[in-house]
Amino acid sequence: MSDCLFCGIVEGSIPSQTVDSDERTVSFMDINPATPGHALVVPRAHSTDLIEIDPEDLAAASVAAQRLARRMEEVLEPDGFNLLNACRPAAWQTVFHYHWHVIPRYEDDPLELPWIPRGGPEEEIAAIAAKLRSDDG
Ligand code: 5GP
Ligand code: ZN
């Protein structure tokens, strides 16, 4: 869909800190991280939400979310994870292209749901993305 933000990220016309991709999915850092390392997993094919998504894309996105969580486990050493999907505005959805939130959790993090988007810190997001991509060795 031409006016969809996450389709733009999948196509590369909108910049993102991409950390993982496969035939069906792309994973990238959330621009307003709820905790350090917060990332999103989307299907390459546009679908609005949990109700609309092709089950094979849902399966692929779920496997990609697990792969990303395992990568985070290695390089960020969080204490836990929340996997979250918001379906429709009543459930906090704001971007209408299906996505898993993969949110690493830390014992002392102050996260409350729903979190308040606060933007950046861009440099920290980029540094964590580099670790998750393992392009910093
Ligand atoms: P939702 O509210 O639909 O569950 O989640 C949408 C998520 O997309 C939010 O966590 C928000 O911070 C993130 N987001 C919004 N705009 C952008 C963007 O331009 N780039 C990236 N990487 N994330 C975005
Ligand atoms: Zn889309």
mmCIF file of C-alpha atoms and ligand atoms in Angstrom:
data_model
loop_
_atom_site.group_PDB
_atom_site.id
_atom_site.type_symbol
_atom_site.label_atom_id
_atom_site.label_comp_id
_atom_site.label_asym_id
_atom_site.label_seq_id
_atom_site.Cartn_x
_atom_site.Cartn_y
_atom_site.Cartn_z
ATOM 1 C CA MET A 1 0.000 0.000 0.000
ATOM 2 C CA SER A 2 1.550 3.243 -1.151
ATOM 3 C CA ASP A 3 0.541 5.343 1.874
ATOM 4 C CA CYS A 4 1.518 2.770 4.500
ATOM 5 C CA LEU A 5 4.489 3.676 6.698
ATOM 6 C CA PHE A 6 5.623 0.088 7.275
ATOM 7 C CA CYS A 7 5.253 -0.808 3.566
ATOM 8 C CA GLY A 8 7.608 2.143 2.979
ATOM 9 C CA ILE A 9 10.079 0.661 5.488
ATOM 10 C CA VAL A 10 9.795 -2.795 3.860
ATOM 11 C CA GLU A 11 10.422 -1.263 0.404
ATOM 12 C CA GLY A 12 13.281 0.878 1.746
ATOM 13 C CA SER A 13 11.740 4.198 0.721
ATOM 14 C CA ILE A 14 11.459 5.119 4.432
ATOM 15 C CA PRO A 15 14.655 4.693 6.453
ATOM 16 C CA SER A 16 14.794 2.315 9.389
ATOM 17 C CA GLN A 17 17.278 0.480 11.558
ATOM 18 C CA THR A 18 16.623 -2.942 10.063
ATOM 19 C CA VAL A 19 17.975 -5.820 12.140
ATOM 20 C CA ASP A 20 16.606 -8.958 10.486
ATOM 21 C CA SER A 21 14.777 -10.022 7.341
ATOM 22 C CA ASP A 22 13.682 -13.120 5.482
ATOM 23 C CA GLU A 23 11.427 -13.961 2.539
ATOM 24 C CA ARG A 24 8.249 -12.964 4.354
ATOM 25 C CA THR A 25 9.305 -10.553 7.112
ATOM 26 C CA VAL A 26 11.389 -7.512 8.039
ATOM 27 C CA SER A 27 12.390 -6.542 11.594
ATOM 28 C CA PHE A 28 13.506 -3.057 12.580
ATOM 29 C CA MET A 29 13.965 -0.896 15.649
ATOM 30 C CA ASP A 30 10.967 1.015 17.012
ATOM 31 C CA ILE A 31 11.513 4.766 16.676
ATOM 32 C CA ASN A 32 9.923 5.342 20.126
ATOM 33 C CA PRO A 33 11.356 2.474 22.153
ATOM 34 C CA ALA A 34 9.407 1.391 25.213
ATOM 35 C CA THR A 35 12.650 -0.122 26.542
ATOM 36 C CA PRO A 36 16.183 -0.247 25.082
ATOM 37 C CA GLY A 37 16.090 -2.734 22.183
ATOM 38 C CA HIS A 38 12.361 -2.492 21.422
ATOM 39 C CA ALA A 39 11.865 -3.702 17.836
ATOM 40 C CA LEU A 40 9.041 -4.469 15.433
ATOM 41 C CA VAL A 41 8.493 -7.459 13.138
ATOM 42 C CA VAL A 42 6.289 -6.957 10.073
ATOM 43 C CA PRO A 43 5.220 -9.148 7.164
ATOM 44 C CA ARG A 44 6.516 -7.891 3.814
ATOM 45 C CA ALA A 45 2.983 -8.214 2.417
ATOM 46 C CA HIS A 46 0.648 -5.502 3.623
ATOM 47 C CA SER A 47 -2.129 -6.582 5.943
ATOM 48 C CA THR A 48 -3.904 -4.349 8.381
ATOM 49 C CA ASP A 49 -4.061 -6.380 11.535
ATOM 50 C CA LEU A 50 -4.439 -9.720 13.300
ATOM 51 C CA ILE A 51 -7.835 -10.326 11.728
ATOM 52 C CA GLU A 52 -6.655 -9.667 8.176
ATOM 53 C CA ILE A 53 -3.194 -11.213 8.128
ATOM 54 C CA ASP A 54 -2.549 -14.336 6.051
ATOM 55 C CA PRO A 55 -1.923 -17.184 8.543
ATOM 56 C CA GLU A 56 1.348 -18.052 6.808
ATOM 57 C CA ASP A 57 2.569 -14.483 7.265
ATOM 58 C CA LEU A 58 1.470 -14.607 10.910
ATOM 59 C CA ALA A 59 3.444 -17.811 11.382
ATOM 60 C CA ALA A 60 6.488 -16.327 9.635
ATOM 61 C CA ALA A 61 6.281 -13.135 11.713
ATOM 62 C CA SER A 62 6.010 -15.163 14.908
ATOM 63 C CA VAL A 63 9.057 -17.255 14.019
ATOM 64 C CA ALA A 64 10.944 -14.054 13.138
ATOM 65 C CA ALA A 65 9.928 -12.566 16.505
ATOM 66 C CA GLN A 66 11.346 -15.615 18.266
ATOM 67 C CA ARG A 67 14.571 -15.371 16.222
ATOM 68 C CA LEU A 68 14.890 -11.710 17.176
ATOM 69 C CA ALA A 69 14.167 -12.415 20.850
ATOM 70 C CA ARG A 70 16.873 -15.104 20.809
ATOM 71 C CA ARG A 71 19.291 -12.612 19.266
ATOM 72 C CA MET A 72 18.366 -10.035 21.918
ATOM 73 C CA GLU A 73 18.896 -12.678 24.599
ATOM 74 C CA GLU A 74 22.473 -13.114 23.344
ATOM 75 C CA VAL A 75 23.486 -9.497 22.889
ATOM 76 C CA LEU A 76 21.288 -7.453 25.231
ATOM 77 C CA GLU A 77 20.876 -9.990 28.057
ATOM 78 C CA PRO A 78 17.448 -8.784 29.149
ATOM 79 C CA ASP A 79 15.586 -10.380 32.044
ATOM 80 C CA GLY A 80 12.461 -11.126 29.979
ATOM 81 C CA PHE A 81 10.356 -10.163 26.980
ATOM 82 C CA ASN A 82 6.931 -8.911 26.113
ATOM 83 C CA LEU A 83 5.587 -9.834 22.684
ATOM 84 C CA LEU A 84 2.709 -7.505 21.937
ATOM 85 C CA ASN A 85 0.312 -6.969 19.065
ATOM 86 C CA ALA A 86 -2.206 -4.143 19.031
ATOM 87 C CA CYS A 87 -5.265 -4.881 16.874
ATOM 88 C CA ARG A 88 -7.396 -1.805 16.146
ATOM 89 C CA PRO A 89 -7.423 1.593 17.860
ATOM 90 C CA ALA A 90 -9.369 0.332 20.875
ATOM 91 C CA ALA A 91 -6.375 -1.913 21.540
ATOM 92 C CA TRP A 92 -3.797 0.905 20.959
ATOM 93 C CA GLN A 93 -2.976 0.157 17.288
ATOM 94 C CA THR A 94 -1.639 3.292 15.589
ATOM 95 C CA VAL A 95 0.096 1.877 12.478
ATOM 96 C CA PHE A 96 -2.218 -0.246 10.383
ATOM 97 C CA HIS A 97 0.238 -2.784 8.980
ATOM 98 C CA TYR A 98 0.441 -5.904 11.148
ATOM 99 C CA HIS A 99 3.398 -5.927 13.532
ATOM 100 C CA TRP A 100 4.729 -7.745 16.523
ATOM 101 C CA HIS A 101 6.370 -5.577 19.153
ATOM 102 C CA VAL A 102 9.358 -7.436 20.602
ATOM 103 C CA ILE A 103 10.104 -5.633 23.857
ATOM 104 C CA PRO A 104 13.058 -6.764 25.942
ATOM 105 C CA ARG A 105 12.376 -6.292 29.634
ATOM 106 C CA TYR A 106 14.799 -5.518 32.445
ATOM 107 C CA GLU A 107 14.108 -6.134 36.132
ATOM 108 C CA ASP A 108 14.337 -2.462 36.977
ATOM 109 C CA ASP A 109 12.815 -0.958 33.829
ATOM 110 C CA PRO A 110 10.033 1.548 34.452
ATOM 111 C CA LEU A 111 7.771 0.368 31.609
ATOM 112 C CA GLU A 112 4.049 0.693 32.078
ATOM 113 C CA LEU A 113 1.607 -0.300 29.324
ATOM 114 C CA PRO A 114 0.604 1.436 27.172
ATOM 115 C CA TRP A 115 3.908 3.315 27.091
ATOM 116 C CA ILE A 116 4.084 6.993 26.176
ATOM 117 C CA PRO A 117 6.029 7.534 22.909
ATOM 118 C CA ARG A 118 8.936 9.827 23.687
ATOM 119 C CA GLY A 119 10.962 9.582 20.459
ATOM 120 C CA GLY A 120 14.725 8.819 20.155
ATOM 121 C CA PRO A 121 17.379 8.400 21.543
ATOM 122 C CA GLU A 122 18.505 7.844 17.938
ATOM 123 C CA GLU A 123 22.160 7.093 18.685
ATOM 124 C CA GLU A 124 21.281 4.476 21.294
ATOM 125 C CA ILE A 125 18.766 2.861 18.906
ATOM 126 C CA ALA A 126 21.408 2.751 16.149
ATOM 127 C CA ALA A 127 23.991 1.259 18.512
ATOM 128 C CA ILE A 128 21.620 -1.497 19.665
ATOM 129 C CA ALA A 129 20.598 -2.187 16.043
ATOM 130 C CA ALA A 130 24.272 -2.651 15.150
ATOM 131 C CA LYS A 131 24.658 -5.189 17.965
ATOM 132 C CA LEU A 132 21.535 -7.088 16.895
ATOM 133 C CA ARG A 133 22.765 -7.165 13.282
ATOM 134 C CA SER A 134 26.182 -8.189 14.599
ATOM 135 C CA ASP A 135 27.819 -5.644 12.286
ATOM 136 C CA ASP A 136 29.985 -4.409 15.150
ATOM 137 C CA GLY A 137 31.723 -7.760 15.440
HETATM 138 P P1 5GP B 1 1.188 0.344 17.364
HETATM 139 O O1 5GP B 1 0.828 1.592 18.148
HETATM 140 O O2 5GP B 1 0.449 0.336 16.040
HETATM 141 O O3 5GP B 1 1.036 -0.936 18.121
HETATM 142 O O4 5GP B 1 2.737 0.437 17.082
HETATM 143 C C1 5GP B 1 3.287 1.275 16.124
HETATM 144 C C2 5GP B 1 4.721 1.470 16.512
HETATM 145 O O5 5GP B 1 5.398 2.042 15.394
HETATM 146 C C3 5GP B 1 4.942 2.440 17.674
HETATM 147 O O6 5GP B 1 5.609 1.769 18.741
HETATM 148 C C4 5GP B 1 5.766 3.560 17.095
HETATM 149 O O7 5GP B 1 6.758 4.041 17.966
HETATM 150 C C5 5GP B 1 6.378 2.915 15.863
HETATM 151 N N1 5GP B 1 6.652 3.862 14.801
HETATM 152 C C6 5GP B 1 5.862 4.878 14.380
HETATM 153 N N2 5GP B 1 6.436 5.525 13.352
HETATM 154 C C7 5GP B 1 7.616 4.895 13.111
HETATM 155 C C8 5GP B 1 8.659 5.110 12.166
HETATM 156 O O8 5GP B 1 8.624 6.013 11.318
HETATM 157 N N3 5GP B 1 9.729 4.279 12.227
HETATM 158 C C9 5GP B 1 9.813 3.266 13.153
HETATM 159 N N4 5GP B 1 10.907 2.514 13.138
HETATM 160 N N5 5GP B 1 8.840 3.032 14.058
HETATM 161 C C10 5GP B 1 7.753 3.835 14.038
HETATM 162 ZN ZN ZN B 2 1.704 -1.735 4.801
#
